[in-house]
XYZ file of C-alpha atoms in Angstrom:
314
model
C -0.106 247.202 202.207
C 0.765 247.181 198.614
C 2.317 251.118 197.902
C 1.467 251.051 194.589
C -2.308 250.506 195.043
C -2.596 253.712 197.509
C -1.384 256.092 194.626
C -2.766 258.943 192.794
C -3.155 259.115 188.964
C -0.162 261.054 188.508
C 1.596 258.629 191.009
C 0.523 256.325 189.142
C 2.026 257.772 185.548
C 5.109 258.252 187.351
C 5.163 254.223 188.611
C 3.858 253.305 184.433
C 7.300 255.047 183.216
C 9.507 252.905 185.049
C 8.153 249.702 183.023
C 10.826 248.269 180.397
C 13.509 250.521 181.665
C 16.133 248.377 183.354
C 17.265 249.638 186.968
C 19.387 252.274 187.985
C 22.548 251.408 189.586
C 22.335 253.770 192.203
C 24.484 255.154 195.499
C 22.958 255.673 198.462
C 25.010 257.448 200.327
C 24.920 257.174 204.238
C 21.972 255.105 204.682
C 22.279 254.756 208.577
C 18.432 255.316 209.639
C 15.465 252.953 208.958
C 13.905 255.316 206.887
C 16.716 255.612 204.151
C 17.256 252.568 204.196
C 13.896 251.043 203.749
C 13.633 253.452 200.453
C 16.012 252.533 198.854
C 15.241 248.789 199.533
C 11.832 249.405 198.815
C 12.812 250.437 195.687
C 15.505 248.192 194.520
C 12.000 245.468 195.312
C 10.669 247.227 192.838
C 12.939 247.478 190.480
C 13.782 250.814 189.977
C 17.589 250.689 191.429
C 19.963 248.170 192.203
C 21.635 250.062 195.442
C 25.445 250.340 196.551
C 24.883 250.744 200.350
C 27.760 253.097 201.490
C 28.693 254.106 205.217
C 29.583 252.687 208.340
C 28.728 248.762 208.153
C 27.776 248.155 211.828
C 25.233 251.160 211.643
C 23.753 249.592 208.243
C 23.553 246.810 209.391
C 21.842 248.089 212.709
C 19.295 249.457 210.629
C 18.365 247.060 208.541
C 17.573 244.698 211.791
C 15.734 247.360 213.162
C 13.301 248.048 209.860
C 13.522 243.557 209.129
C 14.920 244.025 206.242
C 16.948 241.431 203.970
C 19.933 243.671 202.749
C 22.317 240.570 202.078
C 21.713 241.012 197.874
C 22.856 244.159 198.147
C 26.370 245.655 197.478
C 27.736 247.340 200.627
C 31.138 249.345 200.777
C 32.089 250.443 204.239
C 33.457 253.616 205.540
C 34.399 255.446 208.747
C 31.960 258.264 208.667
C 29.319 260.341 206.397
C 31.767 262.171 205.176
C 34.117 259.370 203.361
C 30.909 257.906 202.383
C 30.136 260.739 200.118
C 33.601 260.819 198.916
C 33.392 256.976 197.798
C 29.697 257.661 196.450
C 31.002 261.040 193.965
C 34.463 258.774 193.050
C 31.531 255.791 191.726
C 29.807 257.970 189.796
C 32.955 259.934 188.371
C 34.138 256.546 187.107
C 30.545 255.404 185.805
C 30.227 252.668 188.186
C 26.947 254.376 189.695
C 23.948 256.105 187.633
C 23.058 258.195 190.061
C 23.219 259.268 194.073
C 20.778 259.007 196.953
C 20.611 260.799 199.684
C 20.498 258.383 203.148
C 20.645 260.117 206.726
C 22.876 262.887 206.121
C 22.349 266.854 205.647
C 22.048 268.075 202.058
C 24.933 270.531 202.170
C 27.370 267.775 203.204
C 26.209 265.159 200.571
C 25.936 268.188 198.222
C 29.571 269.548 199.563
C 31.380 266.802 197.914
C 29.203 267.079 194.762
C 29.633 270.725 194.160
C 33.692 270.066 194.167
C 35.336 271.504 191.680
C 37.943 269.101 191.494
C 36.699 265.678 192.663
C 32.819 266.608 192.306
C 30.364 266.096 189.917
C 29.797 269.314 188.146
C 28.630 270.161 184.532
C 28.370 273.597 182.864
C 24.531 273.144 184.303
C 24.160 275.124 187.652
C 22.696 272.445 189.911
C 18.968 272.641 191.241
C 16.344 270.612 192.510
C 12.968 270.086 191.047
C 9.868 268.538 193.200
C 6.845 266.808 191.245
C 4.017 267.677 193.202
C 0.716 265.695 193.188
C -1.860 268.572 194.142
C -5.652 267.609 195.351
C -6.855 270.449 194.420
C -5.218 271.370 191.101
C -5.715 269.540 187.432
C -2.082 268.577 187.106
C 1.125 267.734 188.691
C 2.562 270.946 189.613
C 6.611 270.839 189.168
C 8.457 273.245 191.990
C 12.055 274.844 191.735
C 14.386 275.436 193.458
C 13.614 274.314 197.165
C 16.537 272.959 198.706
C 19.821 273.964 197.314
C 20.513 277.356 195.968
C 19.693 280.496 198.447
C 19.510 283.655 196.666
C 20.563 282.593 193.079
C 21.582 285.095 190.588
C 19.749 286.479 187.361
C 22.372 283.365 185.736
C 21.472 280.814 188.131
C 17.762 281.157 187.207
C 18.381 280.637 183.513
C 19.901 277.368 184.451
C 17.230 276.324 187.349
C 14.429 277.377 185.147
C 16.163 275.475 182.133
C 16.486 272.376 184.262
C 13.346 271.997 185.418
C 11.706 272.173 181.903
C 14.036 269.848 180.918
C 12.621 267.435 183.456
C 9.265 267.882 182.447
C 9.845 266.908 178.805
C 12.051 263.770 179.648
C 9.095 262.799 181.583
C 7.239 263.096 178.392
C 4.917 265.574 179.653
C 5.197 268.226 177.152
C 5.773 271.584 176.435
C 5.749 273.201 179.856
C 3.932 276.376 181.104
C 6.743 278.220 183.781
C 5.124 280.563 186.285
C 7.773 283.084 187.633
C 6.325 283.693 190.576
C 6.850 286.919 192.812
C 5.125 288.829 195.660
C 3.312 290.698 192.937
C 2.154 290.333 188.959
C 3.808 293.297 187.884
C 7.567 294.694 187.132
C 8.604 296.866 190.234
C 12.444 298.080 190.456
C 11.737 297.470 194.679
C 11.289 293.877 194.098
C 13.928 292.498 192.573
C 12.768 288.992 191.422
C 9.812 290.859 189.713
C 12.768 291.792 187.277
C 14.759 289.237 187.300
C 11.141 287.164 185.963
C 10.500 289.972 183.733
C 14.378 289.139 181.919
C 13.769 285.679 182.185
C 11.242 285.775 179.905
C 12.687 288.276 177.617
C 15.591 285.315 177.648
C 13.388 283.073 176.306
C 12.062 284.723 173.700
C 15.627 285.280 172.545
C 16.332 281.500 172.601
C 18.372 281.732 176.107
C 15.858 279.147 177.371
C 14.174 276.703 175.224
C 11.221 274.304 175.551
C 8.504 275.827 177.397
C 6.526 278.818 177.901
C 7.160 281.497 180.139
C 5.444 284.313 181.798
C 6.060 286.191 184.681
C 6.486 288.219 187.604
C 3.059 286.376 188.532
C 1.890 285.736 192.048
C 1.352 282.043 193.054
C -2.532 282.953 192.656
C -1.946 284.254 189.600
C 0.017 280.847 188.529
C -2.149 278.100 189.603
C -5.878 279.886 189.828
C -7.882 281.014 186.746
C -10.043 282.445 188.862
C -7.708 284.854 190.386
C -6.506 285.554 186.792
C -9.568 286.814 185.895
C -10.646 288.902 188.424
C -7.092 290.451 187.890
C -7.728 290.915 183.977
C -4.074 289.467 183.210
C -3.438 287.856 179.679
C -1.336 284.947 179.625
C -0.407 281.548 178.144
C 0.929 280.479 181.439
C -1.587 282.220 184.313
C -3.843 280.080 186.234
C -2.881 277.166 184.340
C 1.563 276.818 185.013
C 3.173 273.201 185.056
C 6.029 274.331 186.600
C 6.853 277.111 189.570
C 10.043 278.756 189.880
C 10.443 280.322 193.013
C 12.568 283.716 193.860
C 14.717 281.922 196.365
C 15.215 279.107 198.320
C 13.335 280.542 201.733
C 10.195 280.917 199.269
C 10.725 277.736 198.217
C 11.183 275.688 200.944
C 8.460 277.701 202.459
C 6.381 276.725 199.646
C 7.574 272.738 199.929
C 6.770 272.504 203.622
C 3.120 273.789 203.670
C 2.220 272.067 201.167
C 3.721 268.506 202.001
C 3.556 268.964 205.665
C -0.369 270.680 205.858
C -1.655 269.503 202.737
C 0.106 265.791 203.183
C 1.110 266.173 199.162
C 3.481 263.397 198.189
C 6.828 264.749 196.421
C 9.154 263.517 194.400
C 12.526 265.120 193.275
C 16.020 265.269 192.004
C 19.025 267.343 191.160
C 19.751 268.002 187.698
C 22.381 269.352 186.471
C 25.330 267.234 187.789
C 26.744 264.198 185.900
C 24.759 261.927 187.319
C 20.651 262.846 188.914
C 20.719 262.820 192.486
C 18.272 261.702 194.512
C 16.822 264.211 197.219
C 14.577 263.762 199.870
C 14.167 264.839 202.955
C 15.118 262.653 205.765
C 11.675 262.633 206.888
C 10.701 261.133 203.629
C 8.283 258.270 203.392
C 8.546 255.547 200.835
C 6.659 256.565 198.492
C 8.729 260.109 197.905
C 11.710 258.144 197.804
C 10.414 255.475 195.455
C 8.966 258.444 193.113
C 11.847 260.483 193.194
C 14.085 257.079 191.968
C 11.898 257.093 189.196
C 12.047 259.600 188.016
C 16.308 259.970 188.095
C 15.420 256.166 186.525
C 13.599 257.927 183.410
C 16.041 260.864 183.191
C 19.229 258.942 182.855
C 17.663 256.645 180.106
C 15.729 259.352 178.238
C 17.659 262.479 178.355
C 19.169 262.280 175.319
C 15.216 263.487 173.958
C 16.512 267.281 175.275
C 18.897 267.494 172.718
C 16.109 267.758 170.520
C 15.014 270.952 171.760
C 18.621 272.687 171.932
């Protein structure tokens, strides 16, 4: 079956992007599982990566019979365990000899572990976060979602940054200026509720220039975000209500909540990254199909080679 006839439109945008752009040399770290390993082959056919294959040779190796796949064209640097393969992958990137990571059978806190290093790890002034590009059936647009999967109960400061990283996304993708939902339990500021104030300074922020680049509004409840209808009945006036781009969730059990349902009981295809390291980093889960991982390298494809645009906006 030909993956690239079975997608949706915004799929489809996403797959358009790639074209002219040469590929991303790219680590996948730990790639152990048929799964991870057919990804990032899968994409590398595509070309959208050229992959370094790090970790233990005998299990690559392994895999790759299992899935019948050709991995011989591919670069593969050997190591004992997950752990020194994440070491190896960072120490690529910290030299410029990779463009960006991959995730491959591993847990996200060790892969992110050796990222988040303050001496040997790949850190910017940027707090890291990951951003999901979610192709909703039922709403008008692809529906960005931050942050799911790495921080838990980020500060007041680490929303600046995760809200400023994923509207940097969304312009590099040449989407425009974004509308930012901060969403909430409720719509309005309550001192009980703290993330009803922390969205209520975030915006404040922005109107002072602390963020730049899209609109913001919020405490707003997800129905107040993504349905005019509930907007309405509510009486709320907003630029960003019932019609947001992007959702920034309180914290990362809301999130991932969020994530789940969605992908899991509404089969929604994702694709993300972290931004705000060096390099973009490709994050899936390890249940991922192909198609999330093949979105997902786009997309770190068309940040790396576009993201100078953002400097536009500063």
């Amino acid at each position: 079956m030909n993956i690239e006839n079975t997608t949706s439109n915004w799929n489809q945008q996403l797959l358009a992007m790639k074209e002219s752009l040469p590929p991303l040399i790219t680590a996948v770290v730990h790639p152990i599982d048929e799964l991870s390993l057919k990804g990032a082959v899968v994409a590398a056919q595509k070309g959208i990566i050229t992959p370094i294959l790090i970790g233990p040779k005998h299990k690559i190796l392994n895999a790759a019979t299992n899935a019948k796949l050709d991995i011989s064209n591919y670069q593969l640097i050997p190591t004992k365990h997950s752990h020194e393969a994440v070491d190896v992958a960072v120490e690529l990137a910290r030299n410029g000899k990779a463009e960006a990571l991959m995730k491959g059978a591993l847990h996200t806190e060790e892969l992110m572990s050796g990222v988040v290093n303050k001496n040997s790890g790949l850190k910017t002034e940027r707090r890291m976060s990951h951003v999901f590009a979610l192709e909703v059936v039922n709403y008008k647009k692809p529906l960005f979602l931050t942050d799911t999967a790495l921080n838990l109960f980020p500060s007041l400061t680490d929303k600046v940054d995760i809200v400023q990283n994923a509207i940097d996304l969304f312009r590099i993708l040449g989407l425009g200026t974004p509308k930012v939902a901060i969403i909430s339990a409720i719509e309005t500021v309550n001192e009980k509720i703290p993330s009803t104030i922390d969205a209520a300074a975030l915006c404040k922020m922005a109107e002072r220039g602390q963020i730049y680049g899209g609109i913001l509004d919020g405490p707003l409840a997800f129905d107040n975000a993504i349905s005019l209808k509930s907007v309405l009945s509510k009486g709320i006036i907003s630029k960003v209500a019932g019609d947001a781009d992007i959702i920034v969730v309180p914290n990362i059990e809301a999130g991932n909540i969020l994530y789940k349902q969605m992908t899991y009981l509404s089969q929604i295809e994702a694709a993300g990254i972290v931004m705000g390291a060096i390099v973009p980093i490709i994050l899936t889960s390890r249940g991922s199909n192909d198609m999330s991982r093949m979105l997902s390298s786009i997309m770190a494809l068309v940040y790396t080679h576009k993201k100078h645009m953002v400097k536009i906006y500063e």
